[in-house]
Amino acid sequence: MRKPRDFDAELKALGDKARRLKDQKLHQLGELVAATGADALPIEQLAGALLTTVEIADNATKEGWRKRGVAFFQGSRKAGGSHRGDARRDPASISAASPAASQDRA
């Protein structure tokens, strides 16, 4: 006869693993903020920028951001470090794509 499965223990283990993965994701997001230099921004400005990126519907703009992100990660692997200067090099390109930023300038 087969040994019965302990479903409660398996569920607890899965819950523990889910919590660890969530904690790891939060830690990596924090590292990403620091690696891009966004940790130098006021928290309200960073939150506003992130909210704008979530709300924007323009797929071409999102694709541009995706490509820039891919380039950031490929460059950071090659250089072995962060690209803090690259993230700040052309702030106009970031704000120009943001409808909220262009409204603020008007």
GROMACS .gro file of C-alpha atoms in nm, residues 13-82:
model
   70
   13ALA     CA    1   0.571   2.418   0.181
   14LEU     CA    2   0.417   2.581  -0.126
   15GLY     CA    3   0.304   2.879   0.083
   16ASP     CA    4   0.654   2.916   0.224
   17LYS     CA    5   0.803   2.899  -0.125
   18ALA     CA    6   0.556   3.161  -0.253
   19ARG     CA    7   0.653   3.396   0.032
   20ARG     CA    8   1.024   3.348  -0.041
   21LEU     CA    9   0.969   3.419  -0.410
   22LYS     CA   10   0.768   3.732  -0.329
   23ASP     CA   11   1.041   3.854  -0.094
   24GLN     CA   12   1.304   3.784  -0.361
   25LYS     CA   13   1.102   3.978  -0.620
   26LEU     CA   14   1.071   4.278  -0.387
   27HIS     CA   15   1.444   4.267  -0.316
   28GLN     CA   16   1.525   4.256  -0.689
   29LEU     CA   17   1.293   4.550  -0.755
   30GLY     CA   18   1.479   4.748  -0.492
   31GLU     CA   19   1.810   4.656  -0.654
   32LEU     CA   20   1.674   4.765  -0.991
   33VAL     CA   21   1.572   5.104  -0.853
   34ALA     CA   22   1.921   5.152  -0.712
   35ALA     CA   23   2.098   5.024  -1.026
   36THR     CA   24   1.912   5.267  -1.251
   37GLY     CA   25   1.980   5.562  -1.025
   38ALA     CA   26   1.611   5.607  -0.949
   39ASP     CA   27   1.685   5.586  -0.577
   40ALA     CA   28   1.807   5.947  -0.602
   41LEU     CA   29   1.457   6.065  -0.698
   42PRO     CA   30   1.207   6.180  -0.438
   43ILE     CA   31   0.974   5.890  -0.359
   44GLU     CA   32   0.670   6.084  -0.483
   45GLN     CA   33   0.836   6.148  -0.821
   46LEU     CA   34   0.936   5.784  -0.857
   47ALA     CA   35   0.584   5.671  -0.770
   48GLY     CA   36   0.437   5.914  -1.023
   49ALA     CA   37   0.669   5.793  -1.296
   50LEU     CA   38   0.583   5.431  -1.226
   51LEU     CA   39   0.211   5.505  -1.221
   52THR     CA   40   0.243   5.680  -1.557
   53THR     CA   41   0.417   5.378  -1.708
   54VAL     CA   42   0.139   5.150  -1.586
   55GLU     CA   43  -0.137   5.378  -1.716
   56ILE     CA   44   0.005   5.453  -2.061
   57ALA     CA   45  -0.167   5.268  -2.346
   58ASP     CA   46   0.075   5.351  -2.630
   59ASN     CA   47   0.232   5.020  -2.730
   60ALA     CA   48   0.506   5.189  -2.933
   61THR     CA   49   0.622   5.378  -2.625
   62LYS     CA   50   0.611   5.061  -2.414
   63GLU     CA   51   0.812   4.878  -2.680
   64GLY     CA   52   1.072   5.155  -2.674
   65TRP     CA   53   1.096   5.123  -2.297
   66ARG     CA   54   1.126   4.744  -2.327
   67LYS     CA   55   1.413   4.776  -2.576
   68ARG     CA   56   1.587   5.028  -2.354
   69GLY     CA   57   1.549   4.788  -2.060
   70VAL     CA   58   1.695   4.502  -2.260
   71ALA     CA   59   1.990   4.720  -2.356
   72PHE     CA   60   2.037   4.821  -1.992
   73PHE     CA   61   2.053   4.460  -1.874
   74GLN     CA   62   2.276   4.348  -2.161
   75GLY     CA   63   2.511   4.638  -2.096
   76SER     CA   64   2.524   4.577  -1.723
   77ARG     CA   65   2.617   4.212  -1.781
   78LYS     CA   66   2.895   4.305  -2.022
   79ALA     CA   67   3.034   4.582  -1.804
   80GLY     CA   68   2.984   4.388  -1.483
   81GLY     CA   69   2.833   4.690  -1.310
   82SER     CA   70   2.544   4.928  -1.308
   0.00000   0.00000   0.00000
